[in-house]
PDB file of C-alpha atoms and ligand atoms in Angstrom:
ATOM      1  CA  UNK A 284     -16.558 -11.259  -2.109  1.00 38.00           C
ATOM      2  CA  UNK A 285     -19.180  -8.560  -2.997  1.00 46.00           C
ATOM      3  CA  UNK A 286     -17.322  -6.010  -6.029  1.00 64.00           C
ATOM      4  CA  UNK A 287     -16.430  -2.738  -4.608  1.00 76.00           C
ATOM      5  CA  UNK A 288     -19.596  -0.327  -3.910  1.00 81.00           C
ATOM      6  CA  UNK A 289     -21.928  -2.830  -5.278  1.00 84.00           C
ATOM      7  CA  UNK A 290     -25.620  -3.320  -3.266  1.00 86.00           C
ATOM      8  CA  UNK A 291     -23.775  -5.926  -0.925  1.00 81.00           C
ATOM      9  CA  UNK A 292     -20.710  -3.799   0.045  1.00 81.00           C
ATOM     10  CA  UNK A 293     -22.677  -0.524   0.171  1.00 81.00           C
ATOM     11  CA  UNK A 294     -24.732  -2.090   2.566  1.00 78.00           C
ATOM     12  CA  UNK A 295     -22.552  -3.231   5.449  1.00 75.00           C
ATOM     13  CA  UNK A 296     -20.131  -0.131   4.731  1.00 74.00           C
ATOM     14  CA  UNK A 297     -21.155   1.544   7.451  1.00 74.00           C
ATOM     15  CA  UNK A 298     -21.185  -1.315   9.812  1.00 75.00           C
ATOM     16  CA  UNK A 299     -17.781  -2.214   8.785  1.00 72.00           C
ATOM     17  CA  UNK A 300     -16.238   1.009   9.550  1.00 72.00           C
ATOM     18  CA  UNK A 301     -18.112   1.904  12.512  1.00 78.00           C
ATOM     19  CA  UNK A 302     -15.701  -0.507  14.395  1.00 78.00           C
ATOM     20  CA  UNK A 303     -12.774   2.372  13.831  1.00 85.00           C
ATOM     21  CA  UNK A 304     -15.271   5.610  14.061  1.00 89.00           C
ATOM     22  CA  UNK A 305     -12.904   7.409  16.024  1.00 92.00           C
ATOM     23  CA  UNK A 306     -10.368   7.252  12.848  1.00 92.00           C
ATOM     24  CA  UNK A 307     -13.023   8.433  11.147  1.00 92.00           C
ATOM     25  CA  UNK A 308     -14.748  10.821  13.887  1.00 94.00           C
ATOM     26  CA  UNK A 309     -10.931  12.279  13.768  1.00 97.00           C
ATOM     27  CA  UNK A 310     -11.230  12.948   9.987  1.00 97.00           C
ATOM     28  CA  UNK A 311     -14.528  14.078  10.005  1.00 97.00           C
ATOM     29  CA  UNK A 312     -13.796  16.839  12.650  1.00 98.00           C
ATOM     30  CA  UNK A 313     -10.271  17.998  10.610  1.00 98.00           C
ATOM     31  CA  UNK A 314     -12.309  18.322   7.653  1.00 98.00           C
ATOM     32  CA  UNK A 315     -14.646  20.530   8.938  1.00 98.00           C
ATOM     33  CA  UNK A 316     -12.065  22.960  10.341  1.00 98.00           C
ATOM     34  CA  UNK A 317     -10.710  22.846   7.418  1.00 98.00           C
ATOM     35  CA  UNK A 318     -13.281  23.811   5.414  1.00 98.00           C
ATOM     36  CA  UNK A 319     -14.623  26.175   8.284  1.00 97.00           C
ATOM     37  CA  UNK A 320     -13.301  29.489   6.875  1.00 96.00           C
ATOM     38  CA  UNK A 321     -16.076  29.040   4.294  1.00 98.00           C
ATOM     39  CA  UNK A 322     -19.398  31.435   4.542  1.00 97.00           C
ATOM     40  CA  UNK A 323     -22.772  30.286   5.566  1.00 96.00           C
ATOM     41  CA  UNK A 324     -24.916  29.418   1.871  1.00 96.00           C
ATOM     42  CA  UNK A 325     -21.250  27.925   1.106  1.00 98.00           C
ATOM     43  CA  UNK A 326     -21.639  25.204  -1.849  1.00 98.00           C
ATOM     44  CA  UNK A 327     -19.427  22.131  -1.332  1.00 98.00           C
ATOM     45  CA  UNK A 328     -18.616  19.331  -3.532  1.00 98.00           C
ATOM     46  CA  UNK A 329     -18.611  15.711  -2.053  1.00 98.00           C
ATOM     47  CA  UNK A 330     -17.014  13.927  -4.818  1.00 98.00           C
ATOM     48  CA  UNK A 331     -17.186  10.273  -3.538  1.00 98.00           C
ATOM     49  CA  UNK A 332     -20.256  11.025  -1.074  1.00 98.00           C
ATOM     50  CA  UNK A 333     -20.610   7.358  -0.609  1.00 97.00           C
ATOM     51  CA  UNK A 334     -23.174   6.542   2.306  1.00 96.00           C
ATOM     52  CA  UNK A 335     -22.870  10.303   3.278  1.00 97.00           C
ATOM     53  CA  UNK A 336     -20.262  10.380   6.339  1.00 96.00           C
ATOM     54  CA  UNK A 337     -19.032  13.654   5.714  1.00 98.00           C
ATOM     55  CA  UNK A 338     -21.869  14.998   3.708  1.00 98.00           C
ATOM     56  CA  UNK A 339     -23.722  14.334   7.282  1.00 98.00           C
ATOM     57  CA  UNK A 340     -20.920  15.774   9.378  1.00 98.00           C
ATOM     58  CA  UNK A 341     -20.542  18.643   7.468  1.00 98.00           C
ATOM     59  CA  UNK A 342     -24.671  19.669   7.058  1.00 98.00           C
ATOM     60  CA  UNK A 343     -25.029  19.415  11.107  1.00 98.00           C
ATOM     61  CA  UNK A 344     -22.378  21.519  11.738  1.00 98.00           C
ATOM     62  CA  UNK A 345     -22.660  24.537   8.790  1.00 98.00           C
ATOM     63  CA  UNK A 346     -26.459  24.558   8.484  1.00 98.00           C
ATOM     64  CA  UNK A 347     -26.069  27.179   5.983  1.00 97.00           C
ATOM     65  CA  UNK A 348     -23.557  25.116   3.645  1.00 98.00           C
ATOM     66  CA  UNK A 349     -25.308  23.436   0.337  1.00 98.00           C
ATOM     67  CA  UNK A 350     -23.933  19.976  -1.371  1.00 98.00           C
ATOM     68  CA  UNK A 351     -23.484  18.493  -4.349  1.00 98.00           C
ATOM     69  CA  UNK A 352     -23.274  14.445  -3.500  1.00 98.00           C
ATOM     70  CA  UNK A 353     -21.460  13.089  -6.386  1.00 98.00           C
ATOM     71  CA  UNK A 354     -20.955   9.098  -6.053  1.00 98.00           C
ATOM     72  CA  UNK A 355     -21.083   6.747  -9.525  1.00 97.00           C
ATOM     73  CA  UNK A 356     -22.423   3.913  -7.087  1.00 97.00           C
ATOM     74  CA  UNK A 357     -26.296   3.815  -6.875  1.00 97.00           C
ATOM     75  CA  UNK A 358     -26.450   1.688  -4.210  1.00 96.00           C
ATOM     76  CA  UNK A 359     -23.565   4.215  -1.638  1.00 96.00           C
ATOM     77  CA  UNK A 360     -25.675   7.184  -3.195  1.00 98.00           C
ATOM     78  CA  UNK A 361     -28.779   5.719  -2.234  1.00 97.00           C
ATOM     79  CA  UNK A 362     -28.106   5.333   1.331  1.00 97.00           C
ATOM     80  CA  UNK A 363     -26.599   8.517   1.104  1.00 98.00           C
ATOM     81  CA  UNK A 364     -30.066   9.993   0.079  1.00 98.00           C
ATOM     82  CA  UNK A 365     -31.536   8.291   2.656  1.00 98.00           C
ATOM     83  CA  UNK A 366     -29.677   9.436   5.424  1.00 98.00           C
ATOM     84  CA  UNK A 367     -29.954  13.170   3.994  1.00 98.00           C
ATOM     85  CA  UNK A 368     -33.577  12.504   4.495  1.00 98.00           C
ATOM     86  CA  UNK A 369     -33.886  11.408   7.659  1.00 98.00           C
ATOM     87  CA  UNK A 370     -31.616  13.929   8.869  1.00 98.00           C
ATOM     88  CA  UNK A 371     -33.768  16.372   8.020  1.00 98.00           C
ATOM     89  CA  UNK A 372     -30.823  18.206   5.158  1.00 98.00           C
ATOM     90  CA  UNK A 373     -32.087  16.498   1.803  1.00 98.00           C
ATOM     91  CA  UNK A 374     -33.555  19.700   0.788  1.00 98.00           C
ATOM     92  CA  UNK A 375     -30.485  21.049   1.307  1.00 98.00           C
ATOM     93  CA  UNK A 376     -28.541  18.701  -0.928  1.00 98.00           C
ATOM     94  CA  UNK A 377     -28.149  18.073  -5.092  1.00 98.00           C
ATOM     95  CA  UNK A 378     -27.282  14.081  -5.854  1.00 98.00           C
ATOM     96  CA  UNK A 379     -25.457  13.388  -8.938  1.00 98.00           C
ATOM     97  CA  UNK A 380     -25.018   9.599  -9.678  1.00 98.00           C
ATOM     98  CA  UNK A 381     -21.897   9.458 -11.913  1.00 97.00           C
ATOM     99  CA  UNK A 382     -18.560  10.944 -11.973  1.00 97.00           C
ATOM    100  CA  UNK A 383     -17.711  14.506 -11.262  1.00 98.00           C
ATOM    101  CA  UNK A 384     -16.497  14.944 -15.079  1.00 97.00           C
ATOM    102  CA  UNK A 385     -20.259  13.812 -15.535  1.00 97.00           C
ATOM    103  CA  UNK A 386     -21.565  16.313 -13.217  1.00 98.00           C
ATOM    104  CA  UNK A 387     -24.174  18.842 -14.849  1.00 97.00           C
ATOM    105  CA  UNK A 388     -23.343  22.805 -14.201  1.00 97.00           C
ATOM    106  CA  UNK A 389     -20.904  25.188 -14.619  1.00 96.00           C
ATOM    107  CA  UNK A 390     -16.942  25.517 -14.058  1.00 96.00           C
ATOM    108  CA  UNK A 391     -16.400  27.082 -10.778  1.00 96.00           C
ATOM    109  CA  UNK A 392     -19.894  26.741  -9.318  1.00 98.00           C
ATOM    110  CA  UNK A 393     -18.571  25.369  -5.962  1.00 98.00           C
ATOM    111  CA  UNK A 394     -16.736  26.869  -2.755  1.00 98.00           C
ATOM    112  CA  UNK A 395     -15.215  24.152  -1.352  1.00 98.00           C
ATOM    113  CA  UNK A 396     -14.985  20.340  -1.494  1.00 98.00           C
ATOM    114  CA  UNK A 397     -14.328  16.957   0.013  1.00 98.00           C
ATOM    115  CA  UNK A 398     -12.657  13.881  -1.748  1.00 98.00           C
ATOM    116  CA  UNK A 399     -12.068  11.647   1.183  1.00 98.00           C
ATOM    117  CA  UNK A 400     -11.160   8.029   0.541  1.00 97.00           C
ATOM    118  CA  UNK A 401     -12.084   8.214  -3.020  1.00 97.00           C
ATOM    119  CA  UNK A 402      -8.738   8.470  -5.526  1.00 98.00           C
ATOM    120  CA  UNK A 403      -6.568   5.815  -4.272  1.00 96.00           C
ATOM    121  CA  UNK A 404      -9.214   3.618  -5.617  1.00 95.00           C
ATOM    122  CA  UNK A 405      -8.134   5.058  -9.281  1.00 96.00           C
ATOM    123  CA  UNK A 406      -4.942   2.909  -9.501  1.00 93.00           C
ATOM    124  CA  UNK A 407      -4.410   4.746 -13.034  1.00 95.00           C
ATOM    125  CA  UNK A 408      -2.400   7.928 -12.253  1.00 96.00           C
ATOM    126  CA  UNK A 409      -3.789   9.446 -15.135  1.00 97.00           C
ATOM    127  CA  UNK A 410      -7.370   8.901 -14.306  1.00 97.00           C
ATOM    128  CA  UNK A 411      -6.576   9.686 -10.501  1.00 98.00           C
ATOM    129  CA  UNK A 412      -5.036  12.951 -11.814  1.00 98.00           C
ATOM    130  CA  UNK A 413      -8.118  13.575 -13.823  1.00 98.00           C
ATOM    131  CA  UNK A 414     -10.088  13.107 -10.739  1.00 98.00           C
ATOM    132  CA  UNK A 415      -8.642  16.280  -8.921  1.00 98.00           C
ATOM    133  CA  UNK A 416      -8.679  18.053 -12.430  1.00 98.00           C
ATOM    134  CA  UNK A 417     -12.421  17.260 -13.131  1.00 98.00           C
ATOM    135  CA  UNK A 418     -12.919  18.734  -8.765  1.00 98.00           C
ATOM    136  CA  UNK A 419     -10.515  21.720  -9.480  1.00 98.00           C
ATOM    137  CA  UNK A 420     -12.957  22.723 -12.343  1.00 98.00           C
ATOM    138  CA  UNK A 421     -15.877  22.754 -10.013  1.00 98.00           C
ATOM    139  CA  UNK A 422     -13.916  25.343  -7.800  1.00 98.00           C
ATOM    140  CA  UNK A 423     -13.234  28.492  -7.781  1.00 96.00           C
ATOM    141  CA  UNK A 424      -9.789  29.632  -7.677  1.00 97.00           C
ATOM    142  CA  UNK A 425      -8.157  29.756  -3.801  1.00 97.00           C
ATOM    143  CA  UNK A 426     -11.377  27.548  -3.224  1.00 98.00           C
ATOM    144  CA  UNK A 427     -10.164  24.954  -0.377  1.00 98.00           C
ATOM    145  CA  UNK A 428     -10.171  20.882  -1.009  1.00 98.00           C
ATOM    146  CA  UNK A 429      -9.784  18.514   1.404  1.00 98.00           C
ATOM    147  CA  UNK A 430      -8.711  15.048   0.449  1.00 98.00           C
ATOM    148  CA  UNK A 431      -8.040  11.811   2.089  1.00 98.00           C
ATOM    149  CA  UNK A 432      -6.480   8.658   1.018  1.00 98.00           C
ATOM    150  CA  UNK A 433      -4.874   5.543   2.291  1.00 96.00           C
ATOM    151  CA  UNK A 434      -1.115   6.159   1.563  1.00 96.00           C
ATOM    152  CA  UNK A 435       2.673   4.657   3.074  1.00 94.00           C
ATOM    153  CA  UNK A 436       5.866   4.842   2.743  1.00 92.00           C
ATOM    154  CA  UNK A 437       6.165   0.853   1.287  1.00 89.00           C
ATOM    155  CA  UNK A 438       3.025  -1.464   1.146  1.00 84.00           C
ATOM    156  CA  UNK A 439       5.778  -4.150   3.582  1.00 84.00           C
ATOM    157  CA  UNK A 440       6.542  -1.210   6.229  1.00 86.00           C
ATOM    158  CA  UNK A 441       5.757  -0.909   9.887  1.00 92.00           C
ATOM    159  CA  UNK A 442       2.518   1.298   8.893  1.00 92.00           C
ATOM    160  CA  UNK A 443       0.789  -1.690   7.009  1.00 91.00           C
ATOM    161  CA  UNK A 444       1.353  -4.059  10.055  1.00 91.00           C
ATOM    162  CA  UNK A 445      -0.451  -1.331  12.541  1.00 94.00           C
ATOM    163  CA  UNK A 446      -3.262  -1.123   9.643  1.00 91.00           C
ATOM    164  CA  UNK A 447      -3.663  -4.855   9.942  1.00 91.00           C
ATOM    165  CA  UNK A 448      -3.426  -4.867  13.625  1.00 92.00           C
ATOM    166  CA  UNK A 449      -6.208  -1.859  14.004  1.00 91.00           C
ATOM    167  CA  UNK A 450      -8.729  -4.098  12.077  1.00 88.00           C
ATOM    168  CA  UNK A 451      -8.060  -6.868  14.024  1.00 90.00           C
ATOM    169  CA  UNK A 452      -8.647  -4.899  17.484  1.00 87.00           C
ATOM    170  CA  UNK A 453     -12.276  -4.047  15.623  1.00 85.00           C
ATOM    171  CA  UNK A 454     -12.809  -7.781  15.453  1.00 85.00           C
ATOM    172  CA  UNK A 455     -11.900  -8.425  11.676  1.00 86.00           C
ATOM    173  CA  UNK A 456     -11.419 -12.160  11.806  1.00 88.00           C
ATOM    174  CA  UNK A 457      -7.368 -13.094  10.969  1.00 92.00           C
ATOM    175  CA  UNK A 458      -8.393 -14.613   7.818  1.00 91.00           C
ATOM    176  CA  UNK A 459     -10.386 -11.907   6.133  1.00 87.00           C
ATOM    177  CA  UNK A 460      -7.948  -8.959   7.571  1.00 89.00           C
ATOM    178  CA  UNK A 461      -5.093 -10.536   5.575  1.00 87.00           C
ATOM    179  CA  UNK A 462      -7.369 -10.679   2.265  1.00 85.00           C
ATOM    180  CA  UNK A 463      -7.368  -7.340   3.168  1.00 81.00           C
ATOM    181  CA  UNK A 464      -4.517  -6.750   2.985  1.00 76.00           C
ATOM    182  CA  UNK A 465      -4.190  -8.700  -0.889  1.00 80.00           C
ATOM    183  CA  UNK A 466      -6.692  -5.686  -1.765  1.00 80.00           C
ATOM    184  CA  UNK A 467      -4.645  -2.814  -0.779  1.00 80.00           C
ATOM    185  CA  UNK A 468      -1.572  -4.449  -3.105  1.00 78.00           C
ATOM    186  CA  UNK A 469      -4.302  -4.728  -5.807  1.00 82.00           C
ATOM    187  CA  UNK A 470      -7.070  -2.799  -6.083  1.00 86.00           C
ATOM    188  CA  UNK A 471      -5.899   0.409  -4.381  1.00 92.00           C
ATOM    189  CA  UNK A 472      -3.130   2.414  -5.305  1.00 93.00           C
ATOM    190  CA  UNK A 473      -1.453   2.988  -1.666  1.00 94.00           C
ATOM    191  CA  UNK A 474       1.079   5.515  -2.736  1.00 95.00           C
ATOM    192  CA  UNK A 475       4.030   6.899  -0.566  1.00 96.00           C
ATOM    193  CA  UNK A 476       2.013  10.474   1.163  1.00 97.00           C
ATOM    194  CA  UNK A 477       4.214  12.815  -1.065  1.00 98.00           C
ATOM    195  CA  UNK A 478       3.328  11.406  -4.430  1.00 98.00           C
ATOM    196  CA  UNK A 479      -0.418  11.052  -3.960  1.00 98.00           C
ATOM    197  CA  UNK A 480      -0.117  14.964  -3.045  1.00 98.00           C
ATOM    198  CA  UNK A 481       1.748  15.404  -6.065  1.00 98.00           C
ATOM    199  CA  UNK A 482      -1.309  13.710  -8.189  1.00 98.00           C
ATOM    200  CA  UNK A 483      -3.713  16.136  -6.584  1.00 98.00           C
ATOM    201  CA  UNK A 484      -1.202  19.536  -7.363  1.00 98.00           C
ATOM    202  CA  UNK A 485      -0.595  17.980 -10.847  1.00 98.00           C
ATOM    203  CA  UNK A 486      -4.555  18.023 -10.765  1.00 98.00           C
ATOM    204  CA  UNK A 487      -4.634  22.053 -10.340  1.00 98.00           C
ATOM    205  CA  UNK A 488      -4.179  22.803  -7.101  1.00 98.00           C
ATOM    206  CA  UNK A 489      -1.489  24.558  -5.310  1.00 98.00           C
ATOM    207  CA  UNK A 490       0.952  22.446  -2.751  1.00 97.00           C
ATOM    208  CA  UNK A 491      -1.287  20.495  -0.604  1.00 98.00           C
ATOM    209  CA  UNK A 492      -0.914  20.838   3.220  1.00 98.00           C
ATOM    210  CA  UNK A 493      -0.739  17.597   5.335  1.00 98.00           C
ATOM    211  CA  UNK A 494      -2.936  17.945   7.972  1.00 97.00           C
ATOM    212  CA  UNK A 495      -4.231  14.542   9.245  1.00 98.00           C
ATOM    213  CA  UNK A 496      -2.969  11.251   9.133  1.00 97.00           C
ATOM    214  CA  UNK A 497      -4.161   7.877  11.253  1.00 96.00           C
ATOM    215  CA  UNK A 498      -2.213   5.208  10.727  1.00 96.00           C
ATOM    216  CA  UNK A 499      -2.636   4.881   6.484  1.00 95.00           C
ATOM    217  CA  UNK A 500      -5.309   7.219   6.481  1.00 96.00           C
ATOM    218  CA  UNK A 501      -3.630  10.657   5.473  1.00 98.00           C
ATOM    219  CA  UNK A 502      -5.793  14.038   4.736  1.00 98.00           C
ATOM    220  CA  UNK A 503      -4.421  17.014   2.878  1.00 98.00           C
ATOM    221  CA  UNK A 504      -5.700  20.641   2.595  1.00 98.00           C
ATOM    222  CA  UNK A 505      -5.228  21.798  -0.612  1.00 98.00           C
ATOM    223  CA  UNK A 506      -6.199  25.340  -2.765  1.00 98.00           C
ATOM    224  CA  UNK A 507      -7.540  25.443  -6.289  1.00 98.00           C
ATOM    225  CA  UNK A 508      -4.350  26.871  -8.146  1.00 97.00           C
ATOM    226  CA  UNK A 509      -5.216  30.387  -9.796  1.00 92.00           C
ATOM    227  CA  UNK A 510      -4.950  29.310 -13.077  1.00 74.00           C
ATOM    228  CA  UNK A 511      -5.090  25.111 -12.999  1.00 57.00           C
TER     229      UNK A 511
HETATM  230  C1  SAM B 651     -14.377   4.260   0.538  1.00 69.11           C
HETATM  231  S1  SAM B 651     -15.777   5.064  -0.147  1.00 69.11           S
HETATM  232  C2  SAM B 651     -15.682   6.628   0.705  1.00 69.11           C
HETATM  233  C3  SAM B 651     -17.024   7.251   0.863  1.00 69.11           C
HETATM  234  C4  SAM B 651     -17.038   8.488   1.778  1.00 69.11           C
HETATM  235  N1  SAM B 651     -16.274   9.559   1.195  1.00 69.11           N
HETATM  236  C5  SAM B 651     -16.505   8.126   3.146  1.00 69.11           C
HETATM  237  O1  SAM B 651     -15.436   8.607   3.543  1.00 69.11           O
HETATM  238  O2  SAM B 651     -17.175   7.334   3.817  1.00 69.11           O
HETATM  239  C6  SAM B 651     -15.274   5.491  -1.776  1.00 69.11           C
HETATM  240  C7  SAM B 651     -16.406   6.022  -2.655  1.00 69.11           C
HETATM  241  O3  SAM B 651     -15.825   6.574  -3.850  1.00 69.11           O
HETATM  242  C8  SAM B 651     -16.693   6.290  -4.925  1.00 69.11           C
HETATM  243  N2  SAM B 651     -15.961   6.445  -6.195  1.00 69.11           N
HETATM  244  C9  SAM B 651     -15.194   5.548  -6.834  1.00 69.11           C
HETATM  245  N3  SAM B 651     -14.706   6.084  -7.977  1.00 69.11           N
HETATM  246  C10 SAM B 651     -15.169   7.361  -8.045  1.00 69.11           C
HETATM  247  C11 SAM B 651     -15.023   8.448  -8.980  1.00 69.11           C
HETATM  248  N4  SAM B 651     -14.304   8.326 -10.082  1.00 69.11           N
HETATM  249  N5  SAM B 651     -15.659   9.607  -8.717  1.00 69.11           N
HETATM  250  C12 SAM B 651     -16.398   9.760  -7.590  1.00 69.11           C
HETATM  251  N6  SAM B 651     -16.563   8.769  -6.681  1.00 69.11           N
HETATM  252  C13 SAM B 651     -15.962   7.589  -6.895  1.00 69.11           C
HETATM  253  C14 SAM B 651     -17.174   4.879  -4.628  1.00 69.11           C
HETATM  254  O4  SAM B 651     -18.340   4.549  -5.353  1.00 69.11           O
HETATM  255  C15 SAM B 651     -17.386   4.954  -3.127  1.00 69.11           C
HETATM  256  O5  SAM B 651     -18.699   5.331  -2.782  1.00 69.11           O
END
């Protein structure tokens, strides 16, 4: 079992989610609407880049906005890079390998950004709260966020059996779908939707706005508070 984000998982990441890419096509498009009030030479955040899905998305369809990748695994930034590259945006885009805390610059120096699938895996509340805060002090204030995270009502509920049966429609095999889900009990903090938006507000932003959800997957729109 490769460790999560390692050179092994980054590189079949893609492949293994390209089995559900309308979940994600869904997100993707949400996210840019979201964001779309932004001007053209708009600087976004991408904490949790990963291989680049939305960094991608987002560069095709605002060829005006600038990014800021920020990813602590080399190998997801990497590919990441790579794709920038051969889309023909790289020179369009900053890569930070590390954590957004890490991230060199100044408070405020971003107009918008994207944390999509990235906090639930910080199973410490405090260090998942620190996540938004460390984002939130990138922004500045009103600036819009849009986050995504796996999230139910109970990890036994109705919602976990569709997530199962969605990965098993993609051709999962039985065996490795229900180590799957072992990991979401373990190594990702699948909160109930209304606390995981309460970790991003208690992160300095003002009451996030549900606007996506597919199956576990739940997105938010959320506003830098005025004074976080
Ligand atoms: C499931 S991937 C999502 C990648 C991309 N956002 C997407 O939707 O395809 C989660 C990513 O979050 C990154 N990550 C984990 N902890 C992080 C942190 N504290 N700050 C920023 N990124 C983090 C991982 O390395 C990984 O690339």
């Amino acid at each position: 079992m490769p460790k999560p984000f390692d050179e092994a998982h980054a590189a079949t990441y893609d492949q293994h989610f390209a089995a559900l890419a309308p979940m994600r096509d869904a997100l993707q498009l949400v996210t840019g609407l979201a964001l779309g009030e932004l001007p053209a030479g708009a600087r976004i955040l991408c904490a949790g880049a990963g291989t680049g899905a939305e960094l991608l998305y987002l560069a095709a369809a605002f060829p005006g906005w600038r990014f800021t990748a920020v990813d602590p695994s080399g190998p997801m930034l990497r590919r990441c890079r790579a794709k920038a590259e051969a889309a023909g945006v790289a020179d369009r885009c900053r890569f930070h390998e590390g954590t957004v805390e890490e991230l060199p610059g100044e408070a405020g120096d971003h107009d918008g950004a994207t944390a999509l699938l990235v906090s639930q895996f910080l199973v410490d509340r405090a260090a998942r709260e620190a996540f938004f805060r460390a984002i939130a002090g990138r922004l500045r204030p009103g600036a819009p966020l849009v986050v995504a995270d796996l999230a139910a009502p109970s990890l036994s509920g109705e919602l976990i059996a569709l997530w199962k049966r969605a990965w098993l429609h993609a051709g999962v095999p039985p065996e490795q779908v229900a180590r799957m889900a072992e990991t979401l009990a373990e190594q990702v903090a699948v909160l109930p939707p209304d606390e995981v938006a309460a970790i991003v507000a208690a992160g300095g932003f003002d009451e996030p706005l549900r606007c996506f959800q597919s199956i576990l997957i739940h997105g938010w729109l959320a506003r830098r508070s005025a004074s976080p």
